[in-house]
Short mmCIF file of C-alpha atoms in Angstrom, two decimals:
data_model
loop_
_atom_site.label_atom_id
_atom_site.label_comp_id
_atom_site.label_asym_id
_atom_site.label_seq_id
_atom_site.Cartn_x
_atom_site.Cartn_y
_atom_site.Cartn_z
CA MET A 117 137.24 121.46 66.40
CA ILE A 118 140.30 120.72 68.61
CA ARG A 119 142.13 123.69 67.04
CA ASN A 120 139.20 125.92 67.97
CA LEU A 121 139.17 124.60 71.52
CA LYS A 122 142.90 125.25 71.97
CA SER A 123 142.37 128.79 70.81
CA LEU A 124 139.52 129.27 73.25
CA PHE A 125 141.52 128.01 76.17
CA ASN A 126 144.29 130.49 75.45
CA ILE A 127 141.83 133.17 76.55
CA THR A 128 140.74 132.85 80.15
CA ALA A 129 137.62 134.91 79.54
CA SER A 130 136.44 132.32 77.02
CA LEU A 131 136.13 129.44 79.49
CA VAL A 132 132.33 129.69 79.50
CA ILE A 133 132.08 129.39 75.73
CA GLY A 134 134.60 126.56 75.78
CA SER A 135 132.61 124.62 78.30
CA LEU A 136 129.47 124.75 76.15
CA ILE A 137 131.30 123.72 72.99
CA LEU A 138 133.01 120.83 74.77
CA TRP A 139 129.78 119.51 76.21
CA ASN A 140 127.99 119.64 72.87
CA CYS A 141 130.68 118.55 70.43
CA GLU A 142 132.97 116.24 72.38
CA PRO A 143 131.65 112.68 71.82
CA ASP A 144 132.90 111.55 75.23
CA ALA A 145 132.99 114.32 77.82
CA ASP A 146 135.14 112.11 80.09
CA LYS A 147 138.06 112.62 77.69
CA LEU A 148 138.42 116.22 78.78
CA GLY A 149 141.91 116.67 80.18
CA SER A 150 145.12 118.57 80.26
CA GLN A 151 145.64 118.25 76.49
CA PHE A 152 143.08 121.03 76.07
CA PHE A 153 144.93 123.45 78.33
CA GLN A 154 147.79 125.46 76.87
CA ASN A 155 150.26 128.11 77.98
CA GLY A 156 150.55 126.85 81.53
CA ALA A 157 146.85 126.24 82.20
CA GLU A 158 145.93 123.11 84.17
CA GLY A 159 142.95 120.79 83.65
CA THR A 160 141.38 118.78 86.46
CA GLN A 161 138.40 116.47 86.83
CA SER A 162 137.06 115.84 90.32
CA SER A 163 134.26 113.57 91.50
CA TYR A 164 131.94 114.10 94.45
CA SER A 165 129.28 111.93 96.07
CA VAL A 166 125.66 112.99 95.44
CA ILE A 167 122.60 112.53 97.65
CA ALA A 168 120.08 110.28 95.85
CA TYR A 169 116.61 109.21 96.93
CA THR A 170 113.43 107.76 95.42
CA ILE A 171 110.58 110.18 94.64
CA ASN A 172 107.08 108.85 95.25
CA HIS A 173 104.63 110.10 92.61
CA ASN A 174 101.70 108.39 94.35
CA ASP A 175 101.40 106.08 91.33
CA THR A 176 99.58 108.73 89.31
CA ILE A 177 100.32 110.98 86.38
CA ARG A 178 98.33 113.15 83.98
CA THR A 179 97.16 111.03 81.06
CA ASP A 180 94.57 113.23 79.34
CA ALA A 181 94.40 113.98 75.61
CA ILE A 182 96.79 116.93 75.86
CA ARG A 183 99.53 114.69 77.28
CA LEU A 184 99.09 111.57 75.13
CA GLN A 185 100.97 111.36 71.86
CA ARG A 186 100.70 107.64 72.58
CA ALA A 187 98.56 105.62 74.98
CA SER A 188 99.35 102.32 76.68
CA ILE A 189 97.47 99.04 76.95
CA GLY A 190 98.56 95.82 78.67
CA ALA A 191 99.93 94.47 81.93
CA PHE A 192 103.37 93.61 83.25
CA THR A 193 104.46 92.25 86.64
CA GLU A 194 108.01 91.87 87.93
CA PRO A 195 109.48 91.60 91.47
CA GLN A 196 111.12 95.01 91.87
CA PHE A 197 108.23 97.33 90.96
CA GLY A 198 105.21 95.00 91.07
CA LEU A 199 102.22 95.22 88.71
CA GLN A 200 101.71 97.93 86.11
CA LYS A 201 98.51 97.68 84.10
CA ALA A 202 97.09 100.11 81.56
CA ALA A 203 93.71 100.57 79.85
CA PHE A 204 92.56 103.19 77.36
CA VAL A 205 89.30 105.15 77.61
CA THR A 206 87.93 107.25 74.76
CA GLN A 207 84.84 109.00 73.53
CA ALA A 208 83.43 108.29 70.07
CA ARG A 209 81.64 110.81 67.89
CA LEU A 210 79.60 110.35 64.75
CA SER A 211 81.21 111.27 61.43
CA ARG A 212 77.93 113.04 60.59
CA TYR A 213 74.90 113.82 62.74
CA ALA A 214 71.25 112.99 62.21
CA PRO A 215 72.56 110.30 59.83
CA ASP A 216 70.38 108.78 57.13
CA PHE A 217 71.16 105.07 57.02
CA GLY A 218 68.76 104.52 54.12
CA THR A 219 65.70 102.29 53.88
CA ASN A 220 65.55 99.11 55.97
CA PRO A 221 69.19 99.27 57.17
CA VAL A 222 70.44 96.06 58.79
CA LEU A 223 73.86 95.85 60.38
CA ASP A 224 76.23 93.09 59.26
CA SER A 225 79.06 93.89 61.62
CA ALA A 226 80.68 96.58 63.78
CA VAL A 227 84.48 96.56 63.85
CA LEU A 228 86.87 98.53 66.05
CA VAL A 229 90.46 98.72 64.78
CA ILE A 230 93.22 99.62 67.26
CA LYS A 231 96.54 100.86 65.86
CA PRO A 232 99.56 99.78 67.96
CA ASP A 233 103.16 100.74 67.28
CA PHE A 234 104.84 97.92 65.36
CA ALA A 235 108.10 96.91 63.71
CA SER A 236 107.43 97.82 60.08
CA ASP A 237 110.72 96.26 58.92
CA SER A 238 109.74 92.82 60.21
CA VAL A 239 106.92 91.54 58.03
CA THR A 240 105.50 88.14 57.12
CA THR A 241 103.32 88.05 53.99
CA THR A 242 100.73 85.36 53.24
CA SER A 243 98.42 85.15 50.22
CA LYS A 244 95.32 83.19 49.36
CA GLU A 245 94.78 83.10 45.60
CA ASP A 246 91.47 81.20 45.64
CA TYR A 247 89.73 83.40 48.22
CA ILE A 248 85.99 83.97 47.83
CA TYR A 249 84.82 87.36 49.11
CA PRO A 250 81.61 86.53 51.05
CA ASP A 251 79.57 89.57 50.01
CA GLY A 252 78.45 88.47 46.54
CA ALA A 253 80.68 85.37 46.45
CA VAL A 254 83.31 87.22 44.41
CA PRO A 255 86.44 85.28 43.34
CA ALA A 256 89.37 87.21 44.75
CA LYS A 257 92.89 87.24 46.16
CA LEU A 258 93.57 87.94 49.83
CA GLU A 259 96.96 89.30 50.89
CA GLN A 260 97.88 89.67 54.55
CA ASN A 261 100.99 91.34 55.99
CA THR A 262 101.74 90.52 59.63
CA TYR A 263 103.99 92.56 61.92
CA PRO A 264 105.11 92.17 65.58
CA VAL A 265 103.83 94.87 67.91
CA THR A 266 106.46 96.84 69.83
CA LYS A 267 106.31 95.49 73.39
CA TYR A 268 107.82 96.09 76.81
CA GLY A 269 107.80 93.28 79.34
CA LYS A 270 107.47 89.53 78.98
CA THR A 271 106.89 88.80 75.32
CA LYS A 272 106.59 85.09 76.10
CA ILE A 273 105.10 83.27 79.09
CA ASN A 274 105.27 79.48 78.83
CA GLY A 275 106.21 79.87 75.18
CA LYS A 276 103.55 82.43 74.29
CA THR A 277 101.69 85.46 75.56
CA ILE A 278 98.04 85.90 74.61
CA PHE A 279 95.98 88.76 75.96
CA HIS A 280 92.21 88.69 76.13
CA LEU A 281 91.40 92.18 74.89
CA LYS A 282 88.03 93.56 75.96
CA VAL A 283 85.96 96.58 74.91
CA HIS A 284 83.30 97.86 77.33
CA ARG A 285 80.78 100.65 77.03
CA VAL A 286 81.59 103.55 79.36
CA THR A 287 78.84 104.87 81.63
CA ASP A 288 80.60 108.02 82.92
CA TYR A 289 80.45 111.30 81.07
CA LEU A 290 84.05 111.87 79.96
CA GLY A 291 84.00 115.64 79.56
CA GLY A 292 86.02 117.57 76.99
CA ASN A 293 89.28 116.87 75.21
CA ILE A 294 91.08 119.66 77.10
CA ASP A 295 90.00 118.52 80.58
CA LYS A 296 92.71 117.49 83.02
CA VAL A 297 92.62 113.75 83.87
CA PHE A 298 94.92 111.69 86.07
CA SER A 299 95.77 108.04 85.55
CA ASN A 300 93.97 106.84 88.68
CA ARG A 301 90.56 107.80 87.28
CA ASN A 302 88.42 104.68 86.97
CA ALA A 303 85.72 105.15 84.35
CA GLY A 304 82.53 103.20 85.05
CA THR A 305 81.55 100.58 82.47
CA SER A 306 78.55 98.44 81.64
CA THR A 307 78.00 96.42 78.46
CA LEU A 308 80.78 94.25 77.08
CA LEU A 309 80.75 95.41 73.48
CA GLY A 310 83.33 92.95 72.17
CA SER A 311 86.48 90.96 72.84
CA THR A 312 89.29 89.20 71.04
CA THR A 313 92.46 87.27 71.74
CA PHE A 314 95.70 89.03 70.87
CA ASN A 315 98.98 87.20 70.38
CA GLY A 316 101.24 90.22 69.91
CA ASP A 317 101.06 90.46 66.11
CA ILE A 318 98.93 92.69 63.91
CA SER A 319 97.99 92.36 60.26
CA SER A 320 96.98 94.48 57.31
CA VAL A 321 94.55 92.96 54.80
CA LYS A 322 93.95 93.66 51.12
CA ILE A 323 91.40 91.83 48.94
CA THR A 324 91.36 92.29 45.17
CA LYS A 325 88.97 90.93 42.53
CA ASP A 326 90.30 88.26 40.21
CA SER A 327 88.41 89.75 37.27
CA ASP A 328 89.86 93.27 37.11
CA LYS A 329 92.31 93.40 40.07
CA SER A 330 90.30 96.21 41.68
CA THR A 331 90.35 96.46 45.48
CA ILE A 332 87.23 95.17 47.25
CA PHE A 333 88.46 95.62 50.79
CA GLU A 334 91.52 97.08 52.46
CA ARG A 335 92.44 97.59 56.11
CA GLY A 336 95.72 98.87 57.56
CA ALA A 337 97.71 97.02 60.20
CA GLY A 338 95.87 96.88 63.49
CA ILE A 339 93.93 94.81 65.99
CA ALA A 340 90.41 94.25 64.67
CA VAL A 341 87.78 93.68 67.37
CA LYS A 342 84.28 92.63 66.27
CA LEU A 343 81.73 94.40 68.42
CA ASP A 344 78.17 93.44 69.32
CA SER A 345 76.11 93.86 66.13
CA THR A 346 72.81 93.78 67.99
CA PHE A 347 73.90 96.62 70.26
CA PHE A 348 74.88 98.88 67.36
CA GLN A 349 71.80 97.90 65.33
CA ASP A 350 69.49 98.87 68.19
CA ASN A 351 71.40 101.88 69.51
CA ILE A 352 72.80 103.47 66.35
CA ILE A 353 71.31 102.14 63.10
CA LYS A 354 67.70 102.23 64.31
CA LYS A 355 68.13 105.72 65.78
CA GLY A 356 69.27 107.60 62.68
CA ASN A 357 66.99 110.60 63.19
CA ALA A 358 66.57 110.33 66.96
CA PRO A 359 67.53 113.30 69.19
CA GLU A 360 70.43 111.31 70.67
CA LEU A 361 72.17 111.36 67.27
CA ALA A 362 71.24 114.92 66.34
CA ASP A 363 74.45 116.66 67.39
CA ALA A 364 77.80 116.08 69.10
CA ALA A 365 76.72 117.34 72.52
CA SER A 366 73.74 114.98 72.61
CA PHE A 367 75.67 112.00 71.28
CA ILE A 368 78.60 112.07 73.73
CA ARG A 369 76.10 112.03 76.57
CA TYR A 370 74.18 109.19 74.98
CA PHE A 371 77.05 106.96 73.86
CA ARG A 372 79.68 108.13 76.32
CA GLY A 373 82.62 106.12 75.10
CA MET A 374 84.54 102.87 75.27
CA LYS A 375 87.19 101.34 77.49
CA ILE A 376 89.82 99.00 76.02
CA SER A 377 91.58 96.75 78.53
CA VAL A 378 93.21 93.35 78.98
CA GLU A 379 92.00 90.62 81.29
CA GLU A 380 95.45 89.39 82.36
CA ASN A 381 97.79 90.87 85.02
CA ASP A 382 101.08 89.85 83.44
CA GLY A 383 102.62 89.95 80.01
CA TYR A 384 103.69 93.19 78.37
CA ILE A 385 102.67 96.77 77.67
CA PHE A 386 102.25 98.12 74.14
CA LYS A 387 101.54 101.60 72.80
CA ILE A 388 98.77 102.72 70.49
CA ASP A 389 98.00 105.89 68.58
CA PRO A 390 95.11 107.35 70.62
CA ASN A 391 93.80 109.37 67.67
CA ALA A 392 93.91 106.63 65.04
CA LEU A 393 91.26 104.18 66.24
CA GLU A 394 88.69 103.22 63.61
CA LEU A 395 85.11 102.24 64.33
CA THR A 396 83.12 101.19 61.27
CA LEU A 397 79.58 99.87 60.86
CA TYR A 398 79.03 97.59 57.85
CA TYR A 399 75.37 97.32 56.87
CA LYS A 400 72.95 96.71 54.03
CA LYS A 401 70.00 98.83 52.90
CA ASP A 402 67.44 98.91 50.10
CA LYS A 403 68.87 100.26 46.88
CA ALA A 404 67.09 103.44 45.89
CA GLY A 405 64.83 103.06 42.83
CA SER A 406 64.92 99.26 42.79
CA GLU A 407 61.76 97.22 42.18
CA THR A 408 59.85 95.15 44.69
CA PRO A 409 61.34 93.21 46.35
CA PRO A 410 64.05 95.89 46.51
CA GLU A 411 67.63 95.13 45.64
CA ARG A 412 69.94 95.33 48.63
CA GLU A 413 73.26 97.20 48.64
CA SER A 414 76.17 97.47 51.07
CA ASP A 415 77.19 100.64 52.86
CA THR A 416 79.41 101.73 55.75
CA PHE A 417 79.26 104.32 58.47
CA THR A 418 82.36 105.51 60.36
CA PHE A 419 82.82 107.21 63.70
CA ASP A 420 85.14 110.09 64.50
CA MET A 421 87.72 108.64 66.87
CA GLY A 422 90.26 111.47 66.54
CA THR A 423 91.52 114.46 68.48
CA SER A 424 88.10 116.01 69.12
CA ASN A 425 87.37 113.25 71.63
CA ALA A 426 88.23 113.19 75.31
CA HIS A 427 90.47 110.23 76.03
CA PHE A 428 92.94 109.11 78.68
CA SER A 429 94.90 106.17 80.06
CA GLU A 430 93.91 104.38 83.24
CA ILE A 431 97.05 103.03 84.92
CA ILE A 432 97.33 100.74 87.93
CA ASN A 433 100.67 100.63 89.78
CA ASN A 434 100.40 97.94 92.45
CA LYS A 435 103.57 97.45 94.54
CA VAL A 436 102.14 94.70 96.77
CA GLY A 437 104.74 91.95 97.15
CA SER A 438 107.46 93.89 95.35
CA ALA A 439 110.85 95.07 96.61
CA LEU A 440 109.69 98.67 96.29
CA GLU A 441 106.79 98.06 98.69
CA THR A 442 109.11 97.25 101.60
CA TYR A 443 112.05 99.49 100.76
CA PRO A 444 113.05 101.85 103.62
CA ALA A 445 111.59 105.32 103.86
CA VAL A 446 113.00 108.09 101.69
CA ASP A 447 116.00 109.91 103.18
CA THR A 448 116.53 113.27 101.46
CA ILE A 449 119.36 114.17 103.89
CA ALA A 450 121.73 111.21 103.69
CA GLY A 451 120.29 109.58 100.58
CA SER A 452 119.55 105.92 99.87
CA PRO A 453 121.93 103.20 98.64
CA ARG A 454 119.39 102.10 96.02
CA VAL A 455 116.90 104.21 94.05
CA TYR A 456 114.04 103.41 91.67
CA ALA A 457 112.75 105.01 88.47
CA GLN A 458 109.65 103.92 86.50
CA GLY A 459 107.51 105.59 83.87
CA MET A 460 103.70 105.82 83.69
CA GLY A 461 103.24 107.24 87.19
CA GLY A 462 105.86 105.16 88.96
CA PRO A 463 108.66 106.60 91.11
CA GLY A 464 111.41 108.97 90.04
CA ILE A 465 114.84 109.81 91.41
CA GLY A 466 115.74 112.85 93.49
CA LEU A 467 119.34 114.13 93.46
CA LYS A 468 121.02 116.78 95.58
CA ILE A 469 124.59 118.08 95.49
CA PRO A 470 125.68 118.36 99.16
CA GLN A 471 126.13 121.90 100.44
CA GLU A 472 129.70 121.17 101.54
CA THR A 473 130.51 120.19 97.94
CA ILE A 474 129.05 123.45 96.65
CA ALA A 475 131.02 125.37 99.28
CA GLY A 476 134.25 123.60 98.31
CA ILE A 477 133.84 124.39 94.60
CA LYS A 478 133.02 128.01 95.45
CA GLU A 479 136.29 128.20 97.40
CA LEU A 480 138.19 126.93 94.37
CA TYR A 481 136.44 129.50 92.18
CA LYS A 482 137.17 132.33 94.61
CA ASN A 483 140.71 131.49 95.67
CA GLU A 484 142.16 129.59 92.71
CA LYS A 485 140.21 131.30 89.93
CA ILE A 486 139.00 128.06 88.36
CA GLY A 487 136.71 128.03 85.34
CA ILE A 488 134.17 125.19 85.13
CA ILE A 489 134.41 123.45 81.76
CA SER A 490 131.81 120.75 82.23
CA ALA A 491 129.69 119.28 85.00
CA LYS A 492 127.54 116.17 84.97
CA ILE A 493 125.82 113.82 87.36
CA ARG A 494 126.48 110.15 86.62
CA ILE A 495 124.16 107.38 87.78
CA TYR A 496 124.56 103.61 87.27
CA THR A 497 121.96 100.85 87.14
CA ASP A 498 122.23 98.23 89.88
CA PRO A 499 122.82 94.81 88.26
CA SER A 500 122.57 93.05 91.64
CA VAL A 501 118.79 93.47 91.47
CA TRP A 502 118.18 94.71 87.92
CA ASN A 503 119.85 92.20 85.60
CA ASN A 504 117.35 91.28 82.89
CA LYS A 505 116.58 91.66 79.21
CA PHE A 506 113.96 94.40 79.63
CA GLN A 507 114.77 97.53 77.67
CA LYS A 508 116.49 100.11 79.83
CA PRO A 509 115.26 103.71 79.89
CA ASP A 510 116.69 105.59 76.91
CA TYR A 511 116.22 109.05 78.41
CA PHE A 512 115.16 111.03 81.47
CA ASN A 513 113.45 114.38 81.72
CA VAL A 514 115.05 116.51 84.41
CA ASN A 515 113.74 119.45 86.40
CA LEU A 516 114.47 121.32 89.60
CA ARG A 517 112.69 120.85 92.91
CA LYS A 518 112.45 123.17 95.90
CA ILE A 519 112.02 122.16 99.51
CA ASN A 520 109.21 123.95 101.29
CA ALA A 521 109.08 125.23 104.86
CA ASP A 522 107.15 122.12 105.93
CA HIS A 523 109.87 119.91 104.37
CA THR A 524 107.68 118.87 101.46
CA PHE A 525 108.81 119.33 97.88
CA THR A 526 107.43 121.30 94.95
CA ASP A 527 108.60 120.51 91.44
CA LEU A 528 109.64 123.60 89.50
CA LEU A 529 108.18 123.06 86.08
CA THR A 530 110.63 125.05 84.00
CA PHE A 531 113.31 123.43 81.88
CA LEU A 532 116.72 122.98 83.46
CA GLU A 533 118.92 125.99 82.63
CA ASP A 534 121.08 123.84 80.36
CA MET A 535 117.99 122.98 78.32
CA ASN A 536 116.95 126.63 78.13
CA LEU A 537 120.39 127.54 76.83
CA LEU A 538 121.27 124.63 74.55
CA ALA A 539 118.15 122.69 73.58
CA TYR A 540 118.40 123.58 69.90
CA SER A 541 122.17 123.33 69.61
CA GLN A 542 123.36 120.67 67.17
CA ASN A 543 123.94 117.24 68.74
CA TYR A 544 123.00 118.48 72.22
CA SER A 545 121.51 116.01 74.67
CA LEU A 546 120.77 116.79 78.30
CA VAL A 547 120.96 113.10 79.23
CA LYS A 548 123.32 110.62 77.61
CA GLY A 549 122.70 106.91 78.12
CA ASN A 550 125.67 104.54 77.91
CA ASN A 551 125.88 100.74 77.61
CA LEU A 552 122.09 100.44 77.47
CA ASP A 553 122.37 96.97 75.90
CA GLN A 554 124.73 95.68 78.59
CA GLU A 555 124.30 94.33 82.11
CA GLN A 556 125.13 97.67 83.71
CA ALA A 557 124.22 100.95 82.06
CA PHE A 558 125.01 104.47 83.19
CA TYR A 559 123.62 107.90 82.43
CA ASP A 560 125.26 111.33 82.38
CA ILE A 561 123.07 114.35 83.09
CA GLY A 562 124.72 117.55 81.90
CA ILE A 563 124.39 120.39 84.42
CA THR A 564 127.30 122.59 83.30
CA GLN A 565 125.41 125.87 83.04
CA THR A 566 123.28 125.11 86.09
CA LEU A 567 126.37 124.50 88.24
CA LYS A 568 128.19 127.53 86.82
CA ASN A 569 125.26 129.71 87.81
CA ILE A 570 125.36 128.30 91.35
CA ILE A 571 129.11 128.83 91.70
CA GLU A 572 129.60 132.04 89.76
CA LYS A 573 126.27 133.84 90.16
CA GLU A 574 125.32 132.64 93.64
CA GLU A 575 122.09 131.05 92.40
CA LYS A 576 120.45 128.70 94.88
CA SER A 577 121.40 125.03 94.75
CA ARG A 578 118.29 122.86 94.52
CA HIS A 579 117.27 119.24 94.27
CA TYR A 580 116.94 117.65 90.84
CA ALA A 581 114.17 115.28 89.78
CA LEU A 582 114.87 112.58 87.18
CA ASN A 583 111.85 110.88 85.65
CA VAL A 584 111.69 108.21 82.97
CA GLY A 585 110.61 109.67 79.64
CA ASN A 586 111.78 112.06 76.94
CA TYR A 587 110.72 115.59 76.06
CA THR A 588 107.98 115.70 73.42
CA LEU A 589 108.44 117.42 70.08
CA ASP A 590 105.95 118.80 67.61
CA ALA A 591 105.91 118.06 63.87
CA ASN A 592 108.61 120.70 63.34
CA GLY A 593 110.98 119.23 65.90
CA GLN A 594 110.30 121.99 68.44
CA LEU A 595 109.93 121.23 72.13
CA ILE A 596 106.26 121.13 73.09
CA GLY A 597 105.81 123.32 76.09
CA TRP A 598 108.71 125.64 75.31
CA GLN A 599 106.22 128.49 75.07
CA TYR A 600 104.74 127.48 78.44
CA ARG A 601 107.81 128.06 80.56
CA ASP A 602 106.02 127.59 83.88
CA ASN A 603 104.63 124.22 82.76
CA ALA A 604 107.38 123.03 80.44
CA GLN A 605 108.09 119.81 82.33
CA TYR A 606 104.54 118.55 81.75
CA PHE A 607 105.28 118.04 78.06
CA ASN A 608 107.11 114.72 78.00
CA THR A 609 106.51 111.03 77.38
CA ARG A 610 106.28 109.95 81.04
CA SER A 611 102.59 109.09 80.81
CA TYR A 612 103.11 106.37 78.21
CA THR A 613 106.73 105.25 78.70
CA PRO A 614 106.75 101.96 80.65
CA TYR A 615 110.55 101.61 81.04
CA ARG A 616 112.01 101.29 84.50
CA ALA A 617 115.28 100.39 86.28
CA VAL A 618 116.87 100.17 89.71
CA PHE A 619 119.96 102.32 90.30
CA ILE A 620 122.87 102.50 92.72
CA GLY A 621 122.19 105.46 94.98
CA THR A 622 124.30 107.34 97.52
CA ASP A 623 127.39 105.33 98.44
CA ALA A 624 130.66 107.23 98.78
CA GLN A 625 132.57 103.95 99.08
CA ASN A 626 131.18 102.55 95.82
CA PRO A 627 132.96 103.86 92.70
CA LYS A 628 129.63 103.53 90.90
CA GLY A 629 127.52 105.36 93.44
CA VAL A 630 125.78 108.50 92.16
CA GLN A 631 128.46 111.13 91.61
CA LEU A 632 129.06 114.64 90.38
CA LEU A 633 131.92 114.93 87.86
CA VAL A 634 133.33 118.42 87.43
CA SER A 635 136.02 119.37 84.91
CA TYR A 636 137.67 122.74 85.41
CA GLY A 637 140.70 124.70 84.33
CA LYS A 638 142.91 127.16 86.14
CA LYS A 639 146.14 129.07 85.57
#
């Protein structure tokens, strides 16, 4: 690769191509230097201070079904950002309508299973060889695999963290699965359908008969919540042929949905698959053709909890008592010495290259015929206030902003030009995180093509918005939203990424203040 680069730099007209190859293939872009420049060419890297400020997103974000590849549940409080608390609201549909539950159906239990993300490579297995399966007193073996749920926040408080997980019936009509919903929507609830304590671990269960080793019962890893049997007996089982259960439109107005939340205001946040919930009714009915008194048999009925349902996250961001609540007002002209970034509707970071810096680089381009090889904005976390064991953001999504005549901002929802040009290039990454497991991390945001267009093509210099979260991909590894260029920035993980950090902002005297690093060559 170095041989190729030397060849490219021998040809002045190839500087553009060289800059793209260097940014994508060079493992450390900071190692660019004069060794790449041959035949009298010179290589220079210059740094410039950048205006940085905190963007207020009004503590809201879109969290409807179109946006959620994952949903969040839990609560986490810390002194810089305050409280962040998330609940999940979803419709439920019948797996078949006008259901026939048989003769004399009586519900044994109703169970909701929630599927969190978990560490599959960390498992504890327990077995009970002399287990007796209660339905029919069948001698059996029970095997249980237990996994820790993937968490963000305080995994232990006073030695343990236990959430009281609650499931309520929703009273509001939730609409359709393509309706736009923001995280500050508060769905009305009524009946408490069920609750359980949750210690941060989930288990899968498998029960097999001793006699022939056949499987009697099996459930994948998840949080199992027993719901109110009387409620489902009266409102579902007894209404098999009632109009309310006749079709989907009638049912989602009758049983409008469920809300899953935690009682506590501190602990951690975990993610679930919003389309993988399971709601199953276990009941008994008369066996067809049996004599009097009729023989009873077991049966189950499942609900459709998948993508056809409207669902969304409710997120509370409460800054009361936090450092962010009392931080000085945003200054988009001079910048701020400290800036904040938080997922799930929290603040983002605004960046602006000063006009005098742009003018200076344009002078170099015009008078000294420089060619920009690479350009990046570097931003460091602030360990003076953010020195903890919480996972640091692993990525940012970046887009342009424009300032309006009334001095407000509008986010431009297209991908950054560098993403448009290089997104599918091998090993390309718009944002590179460094030292994420150390006290102070830093991030490089590659803006090579964007800056080249400003300098060489006189495109307008704008503000940049950095928000916690990655771009979302489909099953084929393609960027979701690529085909929707005017709305591309909506398709990211912001709505369910709880990471956050405090960063050093604009400070020309601090070597770790936000800075623009430009590498260029000239004859």
